[in-house]
XYZ file of C-alpha atoms in Angstrom:
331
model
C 10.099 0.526 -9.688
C 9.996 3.741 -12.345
C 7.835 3.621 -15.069
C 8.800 6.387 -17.756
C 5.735 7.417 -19.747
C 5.502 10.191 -22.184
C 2.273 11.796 -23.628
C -0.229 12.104 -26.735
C -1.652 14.853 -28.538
C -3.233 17.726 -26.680
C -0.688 17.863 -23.896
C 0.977 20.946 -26.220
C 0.498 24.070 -25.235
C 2.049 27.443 -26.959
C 5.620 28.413 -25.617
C 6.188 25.063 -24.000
C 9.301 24.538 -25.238
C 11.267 27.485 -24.684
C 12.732 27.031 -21.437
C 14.101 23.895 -22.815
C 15.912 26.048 -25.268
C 18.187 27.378 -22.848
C 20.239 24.043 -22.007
C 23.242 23.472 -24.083
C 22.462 21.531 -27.297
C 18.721 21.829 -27.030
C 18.578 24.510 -30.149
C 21.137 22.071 -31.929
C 18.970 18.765 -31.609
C 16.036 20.644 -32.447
C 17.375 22.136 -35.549
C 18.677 18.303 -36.588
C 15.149 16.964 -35.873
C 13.541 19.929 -38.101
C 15.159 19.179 -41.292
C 13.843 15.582 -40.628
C 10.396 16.257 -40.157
C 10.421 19.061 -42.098
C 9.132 21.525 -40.064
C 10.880 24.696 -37.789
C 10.230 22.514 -34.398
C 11.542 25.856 -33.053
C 9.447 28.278 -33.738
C 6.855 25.983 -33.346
C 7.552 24.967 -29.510
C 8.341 28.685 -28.979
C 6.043 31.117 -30.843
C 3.665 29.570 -32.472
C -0.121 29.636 -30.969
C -2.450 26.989 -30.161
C -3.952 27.117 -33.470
C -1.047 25.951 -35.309
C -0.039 23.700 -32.843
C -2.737 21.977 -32.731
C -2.128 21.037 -36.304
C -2.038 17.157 -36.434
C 0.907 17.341 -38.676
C 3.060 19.532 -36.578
C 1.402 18.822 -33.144
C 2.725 14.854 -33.454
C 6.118 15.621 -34.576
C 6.588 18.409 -31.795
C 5.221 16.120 -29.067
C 8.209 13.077 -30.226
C 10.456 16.179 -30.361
C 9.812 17.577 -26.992
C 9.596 14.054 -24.905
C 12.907 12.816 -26.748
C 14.900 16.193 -25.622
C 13.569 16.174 -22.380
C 14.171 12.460 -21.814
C 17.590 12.756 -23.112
C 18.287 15.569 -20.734
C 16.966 13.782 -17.606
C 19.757 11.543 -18.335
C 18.795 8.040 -16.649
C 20.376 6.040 -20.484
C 23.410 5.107 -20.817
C 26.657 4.264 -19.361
C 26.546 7.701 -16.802
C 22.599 7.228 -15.963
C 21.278 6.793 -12.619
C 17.654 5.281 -11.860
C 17.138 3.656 -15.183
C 13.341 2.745 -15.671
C 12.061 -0.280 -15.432
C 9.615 0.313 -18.082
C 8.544 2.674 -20.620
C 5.288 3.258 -21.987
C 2.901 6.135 -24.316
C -0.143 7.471 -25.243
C -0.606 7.205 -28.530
C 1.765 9.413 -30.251
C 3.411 9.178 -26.953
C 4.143 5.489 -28.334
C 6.727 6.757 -30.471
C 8.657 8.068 -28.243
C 8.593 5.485 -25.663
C 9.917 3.129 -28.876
C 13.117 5.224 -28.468
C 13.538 4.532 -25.232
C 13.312 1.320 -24.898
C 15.809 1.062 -28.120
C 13.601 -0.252 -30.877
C 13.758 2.652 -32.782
C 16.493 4.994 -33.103
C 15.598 8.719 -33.200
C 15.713 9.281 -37.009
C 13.518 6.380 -37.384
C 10.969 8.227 -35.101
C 11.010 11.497 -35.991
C 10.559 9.991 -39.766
C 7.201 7.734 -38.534
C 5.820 10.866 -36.521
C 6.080 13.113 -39.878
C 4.399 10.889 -41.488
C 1.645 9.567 -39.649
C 0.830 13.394 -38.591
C 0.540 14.273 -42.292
C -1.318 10.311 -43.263
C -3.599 10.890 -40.157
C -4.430 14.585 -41.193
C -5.212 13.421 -44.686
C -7.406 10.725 -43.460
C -9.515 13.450 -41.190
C -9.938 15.634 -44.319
C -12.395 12.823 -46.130
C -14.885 13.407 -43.716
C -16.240 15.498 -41.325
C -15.520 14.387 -37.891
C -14.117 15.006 -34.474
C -13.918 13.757 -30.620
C -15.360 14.608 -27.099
C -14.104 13.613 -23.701
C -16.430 12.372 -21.552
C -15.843 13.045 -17.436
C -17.281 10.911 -14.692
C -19.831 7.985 -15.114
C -19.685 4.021 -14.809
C -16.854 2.953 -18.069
C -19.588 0.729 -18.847
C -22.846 2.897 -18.960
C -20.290 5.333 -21.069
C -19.424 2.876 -24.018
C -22.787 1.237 -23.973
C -23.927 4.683 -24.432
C -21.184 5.621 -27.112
C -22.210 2.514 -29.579
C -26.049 3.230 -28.660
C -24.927 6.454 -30.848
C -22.459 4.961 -33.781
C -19.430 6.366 -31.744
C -16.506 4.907 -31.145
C -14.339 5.168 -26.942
C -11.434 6.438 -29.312
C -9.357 6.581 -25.370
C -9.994 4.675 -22.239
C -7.947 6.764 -20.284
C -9.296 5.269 -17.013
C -9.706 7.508 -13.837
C -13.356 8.758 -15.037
C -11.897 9.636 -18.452
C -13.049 8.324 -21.587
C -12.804 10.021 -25.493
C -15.059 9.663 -27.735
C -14.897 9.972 -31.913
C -17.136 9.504 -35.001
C -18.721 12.448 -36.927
C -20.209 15.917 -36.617
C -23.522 14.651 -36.348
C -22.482 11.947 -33.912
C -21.089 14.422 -31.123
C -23.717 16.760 -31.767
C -26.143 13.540 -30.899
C -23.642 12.926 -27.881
C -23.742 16.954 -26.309
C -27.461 16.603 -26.574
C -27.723 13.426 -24.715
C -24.592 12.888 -22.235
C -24.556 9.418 -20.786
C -25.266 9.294 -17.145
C -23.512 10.950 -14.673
C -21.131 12.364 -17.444
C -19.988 15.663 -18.512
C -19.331 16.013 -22.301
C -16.140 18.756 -23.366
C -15.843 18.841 -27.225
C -12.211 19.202 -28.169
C -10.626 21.280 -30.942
C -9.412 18.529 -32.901
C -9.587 18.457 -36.472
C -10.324 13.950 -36.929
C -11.657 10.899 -35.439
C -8.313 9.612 -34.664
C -7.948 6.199 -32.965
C -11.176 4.947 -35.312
C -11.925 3.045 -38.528
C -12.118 6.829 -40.324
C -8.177 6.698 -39.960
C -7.577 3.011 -41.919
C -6.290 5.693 -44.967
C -3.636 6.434 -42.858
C -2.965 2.661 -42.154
C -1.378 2.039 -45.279
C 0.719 4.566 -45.619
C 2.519 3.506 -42.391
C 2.274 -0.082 -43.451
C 4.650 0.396 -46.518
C 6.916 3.175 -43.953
C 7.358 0.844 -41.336
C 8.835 -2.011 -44.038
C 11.741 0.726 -44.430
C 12.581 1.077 -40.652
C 15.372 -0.247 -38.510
C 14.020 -1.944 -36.075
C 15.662 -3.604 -32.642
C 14.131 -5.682 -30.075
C 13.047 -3.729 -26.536
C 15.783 -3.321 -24.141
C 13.683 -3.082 -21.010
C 9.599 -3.374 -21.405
C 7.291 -1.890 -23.257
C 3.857 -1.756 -21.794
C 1.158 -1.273 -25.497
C -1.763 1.166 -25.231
C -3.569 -1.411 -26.909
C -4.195 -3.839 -24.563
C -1.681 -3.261 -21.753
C 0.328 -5.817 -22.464
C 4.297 -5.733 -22.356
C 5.571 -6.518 -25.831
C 9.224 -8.113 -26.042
C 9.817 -7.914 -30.116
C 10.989 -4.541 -31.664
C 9.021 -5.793 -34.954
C 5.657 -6.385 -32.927
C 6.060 -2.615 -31.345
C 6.193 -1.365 -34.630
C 3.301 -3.425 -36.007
C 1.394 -2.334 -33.056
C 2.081 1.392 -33.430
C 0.837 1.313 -36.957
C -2.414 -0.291 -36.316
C -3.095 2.165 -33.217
C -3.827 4.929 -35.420
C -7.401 3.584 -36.424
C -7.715 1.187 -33.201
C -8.666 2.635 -29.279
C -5.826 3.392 -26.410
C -6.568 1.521 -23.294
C -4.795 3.710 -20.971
C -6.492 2.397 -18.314
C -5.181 -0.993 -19.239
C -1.733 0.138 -19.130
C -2.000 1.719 -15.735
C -3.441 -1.435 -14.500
C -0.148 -3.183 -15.744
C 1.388 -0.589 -13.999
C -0.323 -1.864 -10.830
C 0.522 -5.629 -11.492
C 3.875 -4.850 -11.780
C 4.478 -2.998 -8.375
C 5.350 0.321 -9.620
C 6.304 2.883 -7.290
C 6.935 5.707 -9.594
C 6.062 7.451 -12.654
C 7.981 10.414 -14.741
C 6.485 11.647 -17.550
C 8.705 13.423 -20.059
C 7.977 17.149 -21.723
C 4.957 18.419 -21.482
C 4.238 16.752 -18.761
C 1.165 16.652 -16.338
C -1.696 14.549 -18.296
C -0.786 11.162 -17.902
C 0.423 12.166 -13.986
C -2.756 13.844 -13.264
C -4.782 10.363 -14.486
C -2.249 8.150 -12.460
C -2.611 10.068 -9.363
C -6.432 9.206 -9.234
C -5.834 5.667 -10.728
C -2.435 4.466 -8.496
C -2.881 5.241 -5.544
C 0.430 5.734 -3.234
C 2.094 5.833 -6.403
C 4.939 8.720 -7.017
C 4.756 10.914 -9.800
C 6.664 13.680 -11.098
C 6.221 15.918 -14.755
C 8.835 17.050 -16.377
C 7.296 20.101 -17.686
C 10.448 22.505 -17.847
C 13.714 22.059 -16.860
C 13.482 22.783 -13.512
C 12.407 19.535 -12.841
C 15.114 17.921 -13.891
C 16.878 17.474 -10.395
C 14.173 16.373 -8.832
C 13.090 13.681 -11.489
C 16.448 12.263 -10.979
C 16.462 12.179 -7.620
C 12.494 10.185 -7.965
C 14.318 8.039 -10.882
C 17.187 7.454 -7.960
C 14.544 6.370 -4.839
C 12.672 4.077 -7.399
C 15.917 2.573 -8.715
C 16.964 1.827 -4.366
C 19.673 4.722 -4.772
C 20.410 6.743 -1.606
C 18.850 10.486 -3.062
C 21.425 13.246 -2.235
C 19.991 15.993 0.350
C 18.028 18.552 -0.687
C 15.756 21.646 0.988
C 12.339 20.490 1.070
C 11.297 22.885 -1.718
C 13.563 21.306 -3.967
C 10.368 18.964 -5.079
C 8.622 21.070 -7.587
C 4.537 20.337 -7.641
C 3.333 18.039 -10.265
C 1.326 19.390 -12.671
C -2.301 18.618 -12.307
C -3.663 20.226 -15.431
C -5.183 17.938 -17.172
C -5.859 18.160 -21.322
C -7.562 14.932 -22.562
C -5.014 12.562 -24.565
C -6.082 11.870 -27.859
């Protein structure tokens, strides 16, 4: 059984879309999805540094942009695919594009939400001063007992030892000075709270957005960051990715739905490696696979083919690139 997830925001890194340049049509789609996000997704998964990438309101966008090429690219939709999934899922942002693939949204629709929620959610972070750590290690428990103790809010359960936290300035500073437990606290170089109550401005805006969106019901299951659960009704998805911006992503929930239902694989789409690197110490015996560049293409269809009962076609052992186990906190 293949799960197909695809990644939230931090998992960008400078350059990371210019291999995926070189396939035929990449530059094409890109350019289309620019002018309807309205920004040079381009230069901005090519040249660009970390600073601007890291820019909520083109980091979001990019991160739809990227999963959606690569996805389309692995080629497992449609009449021609091999190894369909059995189930799609996201981290936060990553949401978005998992909508897509199950068919609830189509990829206008998308790249429309993402360019707006990046620019709603970047507005919402500019009222007041705040920000997020990731905390490493410790009892879950001890860590979010610890986290209200402070007035911060576990922003991401991202299970395997990870959680986020979020609230101000002030806040983290508290936090750094007194780590929970058996924790190690990394501040991240994020410019917002996100996944909190400072983001309800940002609510709103998406609220009246999502009234204007075409909207179809799953065509395989969804498994929601907020709770884990599959949802079966396009118009619940896109309720649910609207309220995610100011409410917490239980990725450990999801991978635990995972678990229940007997998967044997995951693939996560461009730029891959996050979400593999927290399955691999979450699932065990579980096969995973990121689809960082191109080159992993073959073998994520071959993965997508052994999950799906297909007999693989033969290959020299080194045709399995290594998965990526570089992890950036999702946020």
């Amino acid at each position: 059984m293949l799960v197909l997830v695809a990644p939230g925001q931090g998992a960008q890194t400078p350059g990371f879309l210019t291999p995926w340049l070189e396939l035929p049509g990449a530059a094409d789609r890109l350019a289309g999805w620019s002018e309807v996000v309205g920004l040079d997704l381009v230069h901005y998964g090519t040249k660009a540094d970390a600073d601007e990438i890291r820019d909520t309101k083109v980091a979001q966008p990019l991160l739809v942009a990227a999963g959606l090429l690569s996805a389309g690219e692995l080629g497992l939709f449609g009449n021609g695919g091999t190894g369909r999934p059995d189930a799609v899922a996201g981290h936060s942002v990553g949401e978005i594009t998992a909508a897509v693939l199950a068919g609830v949204l189509s990829e206008q629709d998308a790249l429309t939400f993402v360019a707006a929620r990046g620019r709603a959610m970047a507005d919402a972070a500019a009222i007041t001063e705040t920000g997020m750590s990731a905390l490493l290690g410790g009892d879950q428990d001890t860590v979010v007992a610890h986290l209200n103790g402070l007035g911060l809010s576990p922003a991401n359960i991202n299970g395997a030892g990870q959680i986020v936290a979020a609230g101000t300035k002030d806040q983290l500073a508290a936090l750094a000075a007194d780590a929970p437990q058996g924790s190690r606290v990394r501040p991240l170089s994020v410019a917002g709270a996100f996944h909190t109550t400072h983001m309800a401005p940002a609510v709103a805006t998406l609220e009246a957005l999502a009234q204007t969106l075409t909207v179809a019901d799953p065509s395989l299951p969804y498994v929601s960051n907020a709770d884990g659960q599959t949802v079966n009704e396009g118009a619940e998805v896109v309720r649910r990715l609207v309220a995610q911006v100011s409410h917490p992503v239980r990725w450990d929930l999801c991978m635990e739905t995972f678990r229940q239902l007997g998967v044997t694989a995951i693939i996560e789409v461009a730029p891959g490696g996050t979400l593999v690197g927290l399955a691999k110490r979450a699932l065990s015996g579980v096969r995973t696979l990121a689809l960082k560049t191109p080159e992993h293409l073959a073998a994520a269809r071959e993965l997508a083919a052994e999950a799906a009962g297909a007999t693989p076609a033969a290959r020299p052992e080194d045709s399995i690139p290594q998965d990526a186990t570089e992890e950036h906190p999702q946020r």
